[in-house]
Amino acid sequence: MFPWRTPCSPAFKPRFIGPFTLRFHGCHRQGTFLRSHEQAPWCRPALKISEEIAYAPGRREHMNVQQTHGLTIGPLAASGFGATVAGLAPGAITTAQKEIVLEAYRRHHGLLCFEFEGLLSADDLHALTAIFGDNEFAPGLINGIGKKAADGEENISVDDQVAALRDKGRDPYLAFIGNVDPDSLKMTPTDRKFYGEWEWHTDMSYIPVPPTFSLLHARIVPATGGDTGFCSQVLAAAALPDDLRREVSTLRIKHDATYTSSGVLRPGMSAPASPIEAHGHAHPVLRATPSGPALFLGRRTNAYVVGLPLDESEDLLNRLWAHATQEAFQYHHHWRVGQVVAWDNRMMLHMRHPVDETAARFMWRTQTKGEAVRAVTA
């Protein structure tokens, strides 16, 4: 189902087996490749999608590896978007390096994989995150940011909540995601839903101002399983059929806050009777981003198109999701310890593949403060 799973390494090259055939780690796929000046037939020229995007997966050899200011930047192998960055020292990032990283992010449409030889400290990860914006609190720690206030805690200030966390030795900007204890690093009893597939989603899109960037730092990864899929919603918007584009041009989707991407009910939440009654925030279907219009769907569970009868909302959402998650828009990342992947939530969906119940997986996660969601204007 997901043929394009590769490590992020500029040195990793596709092997040509014959006419129009690529093979990666034993997988192969037939296809017609595009020269650098061509566009895929389903690309809308009016959107002026950069030639840096290759619409046939794996075909970006016209993009040279860049070496400058101690950094090596190259395209993600077997992906129509994204880049790798090597050579960065998070504790000593120069102004020039920051600008180079941000330019790479813009040119490669919202997905960067940073290669490091070892694990980062929390300060290093925060410094890396700061390239992309101001650090935002980790979800689930501060009321209103992925966490519903418990009874009697509604009026506790953010400063008091932060102070309480720091008194416990907890970094309020750092999230732990995994099935191990953050201190002992031993596996701990974990909800079985953790091990299943996590649905396509955008981080915290259920709040009025979702975080712009998310970063994941691989601390412990299984030999197999637990890969993270990314799906470009800029490419999906560029390929949106005209009739569907017109249908959604003024519509808004309410993004559900009830469940996590693994299907676990969030603390303080109760299951809604229907998506119409689900708790969450509504955003435009088509969102403006630095790389052009992007579909902004959030997650499928309990989503609702505001103003439509439920059956019509479900039908439209099914059509949108079927289009938005086509393999042509996807990249699936197999992790190595030490890597950090950063992505722009405004233009990217992501998901996680299942993890074996005997395997450990532990990630650190940070995010940046967001901006108001702007609808695409005609």
mmCIF file of N, CA and C in Angstrom, residues 8-11 65-74 83-90 97 100-101 104 112-117 336 340:
data_model
loop_
_atom_site.group_PDB
_atom_site.id
_atom_site.type_symbol
_atom_site.label_atom_id
_atom_site.label_comp_id
_atom_site.label_asym_id
_atom_site.label_seq_id
_atom_site.Cartn_x
_atom_site.Cartn_y
_atom_site.Cartn_z
ATOM 1 N N CYS A 8 16.009 8.863 5.048
ATOM 2 C CA CYS A 8 16.288 10.159 4.430
ATOM 3 C C CYS A 8 17.794 10.339 4.383
ATOM 4 N N SER A 9 18.345 10.225 3.225
ATOM 5 C CA SER A 9 19.781 10.363 3.044
ATOM 6 C C SER A 9 20.060 10.854 1.642
ATOM 7 N N PRO A 10 20.807 11.968 1.489
ATOM 8 C CA PRO A 10 21.112 12.458 0.147
ATOM 9 C C PRO A 10 21.861 11.431 -0.684
ATOM 10 N N ALA A 11 22.567 10.513 -0.008
ATOM 11 C CA ALA A 11 23.358 9.538 -0.742
ATOM 12 C C ALA A 11 22.529 8.365 -1.244
ATOM 13 N N VAL A 65 22.460 18.348 -4.993
ATOM 14 C CA VAL A 65 22.781 18.468 -3.576
ATOM 15 C C VAL A 65 23.534 19.777 -3.370
ATOM 16 N N GLN A 66 23.114 20.543 -2.378
ATOM 17 C CA GLN A 66 23.708 21.849 -2.099
ATOM 18 C C GLN A 66 24.620 21.742 -0.884
ATOM 19 N N GLN A 67 25.824 22.255 -0.996
ATOM 20 C CA GLN A 67 26.755 22.297 0.128
ATOM 21 C C GLN A 67 27.185 23.737 0.346
ATOM 22 N N THR A 68 26.820 24.288 1.500
ATOM 23 C CA THR A 68 27.130 25.682 1.786
ATOM 24 C C THR A 68 27.079 25.926 3.282
ATOM 25 N N HIS A 69 27.979 26.771 3.782
ATOM 26 C CA HIS A 69 28.024 27.151 5.198
ATOM 27 C C HIS A 69 28.010 25.932 6.121
ATOM 28 N N GLY A 70 28.704 24.886 5.712
ATOM 29 C CA GLY A 70 28.809 23.690 6.530
ATOM 30 C C GLY A 70 27.623 22.755 6.443
ATOM 31 N N LEU A 71 26.617 23.097 5.648
ATOM 32 C CA LEU A 71 25.411 22.281 5.521
ATOM 33 C C LEU A 71 25.395 21.543 4.189
ATOM 34 N N THR A 72 24.820 20.357 4.203
ATOM 35 C CA THR A 72 24.570 19.597 2.981
ATOM 36 C C THR A 72 23.072 19.372 2.878
ATOM 37 N N ILE A 73 22.478 19.857 1.787
ATOM 38 C CA ILE A 73 21.030 19.788 1.607
ATOM 39 C C ILE A 73 20.733 19.090 0.288
ATOM 40 N N GLY A 74 19.864 18.100 0.348
ATOM 41 C CA GLY A 74 19.487 17.374 -0.860
ATOM 42 C C GLY A 74 18.047 16.916 -0.780
ATOM 43 N N ALA A 83 13.280 17.629 1.895
ATOM 44 C CA ALA A 83 14.731 17.675 1.734
ATOM 45 C C ALA A 83 15.410 17.154 2.989
ATOM 46 N N THR A 84 16.667 16.735 2.836
ATOM 47 C CA THR A 84 17.503 16.346 3.962
ATOM 48 C C THR A 84 18.481 17.471 4.271
ATOM 49 N N VAL A 85 18.816 17.610 5.549
ATOM 50 C CA VAL A 85 19.782 18.617 5.991
ATOM 51 C C VAL A 85 20.787 17.928 6.903
ATOM 52 N N ALA A 86 22.069 18.024 6.581
ATOM 53 C CA ALA A 86 23.133 17.452 7.402
ATOM 54 C C ALA A 86 24.173 18.529 7.694
ATOM 55 N N GLY A 87 24.879 18.374 8.817
ATOM 56 C CA GLY A 87 25.963 19.283 9.157
ATOM 57 C C GLY A 87 25.595 20.395 10.112
ATOM 58 N N LEU A 88 24.342 20.433 10.571
ATOM 59 C CA LEU A 88 23.908 21.515 11.457
ATOM 60 C C LEU A 88 24.246 21.176 12.908
ATOM 61 N N ALA A 89 24.798 22.135 13.630
ATOM 62 C CA ALA A 89 25.055 21.995 15.068
ATOM 63 C C ALA A 89 24.020 22.840 15.797
ATOM 64 N N PRO A 90 23.001 22.235 16.409
ATOM 65 C CA PRO A 90 21.902 23.017 16.988
ATOM 66 C C PRO A 90 22.337 24.045 18.019
ATOM 67 N N GLN A 97 23.044 30.007 8.329
ATOM 68 C CA GLN A 97 22.500 28.647 8.308
ATOM 69 C C GLN A 97 20.989 28.649 8.503
ATOM 70 N N ILE A 100 19.414 29.524 5.263
ATOM 71 C CA ILE A 100 19.534 28.417 4.308
ATOM 72 C C ILE A 100 18.497 27.335 4.606
ATOM 73 N N VAL A 101 18.324 27.012 5.891
ATOM 74 C CA VAL A 101 17.325 26.006 6.275
ATOM 75 C C VAL A 101 15.922 26.474 5.907
ATOM 76 N N ALA A 104 15.416 26.189 2.258
ATOM 77 C CA ALA A 104 15.208 24.785 1.888
ATOM 78 C C ALA A 104 13.777 24.358 2.206
ATOM 79 N N LEU A 112 11.408 18.737 6.152
ATOM 80 C CA LEU A 112 12.861 18.647 6.242
ATOM 81 C C LEU A 112 13.249 17.528 7.198
ATOM 82 N N CYS A 113 14.249 16.741 6.804
ATOM 83 C CA CYS A 113 14.798 15.692 7.655
ATOM 84 C C CYS A 113 16.229 16.073 8.024
ATOM 85 N N PHE A 114 16.472 16.298 9.316
ATOM 86 C CA PHE A 114 17.796 16.668 9.811
ATOM 87 C C PHE A 114 18.524 15.409 10.278
ATOM 88 N N GLU A 115 19.757 15.255 9.801
ATOM 89 C CA GLU A 115 20.585 14.114 10.190
ATOM 90 C C GLU A 115 21.564 14.534 11.285
ATOM 91 N N PHE A 116 21.573 13.785 12.389
ATOM 92 C CA PHE A 116 22.525 14.009 13.472
ATOM 93 C C PHE A 116 23.163 12.677 13.842
ATOM 94 N N GLU A 117 24.396 12.733 14.314
ATOM 95 C CA GLU A 117 25.114 11.504 14.639
ATOM 96 C C GLU A 117 24.687 10.913 15.970
ATOM 97 N N ARG A 336 15.733 6.619 11.772
ATOM 98 C CA ARG A 336 16.992 6.234 12.396
ATOM 99 C C ARG A 336 17.163 7.075 13.656
ATOM 100 N N VAL A 340 15.839 14.189 13.185
ATOM 101 C CA VAL A 340 14.728 15.086 13.495
ATOM 102 C C VAL A 340 14.020 15.402 12.181
#
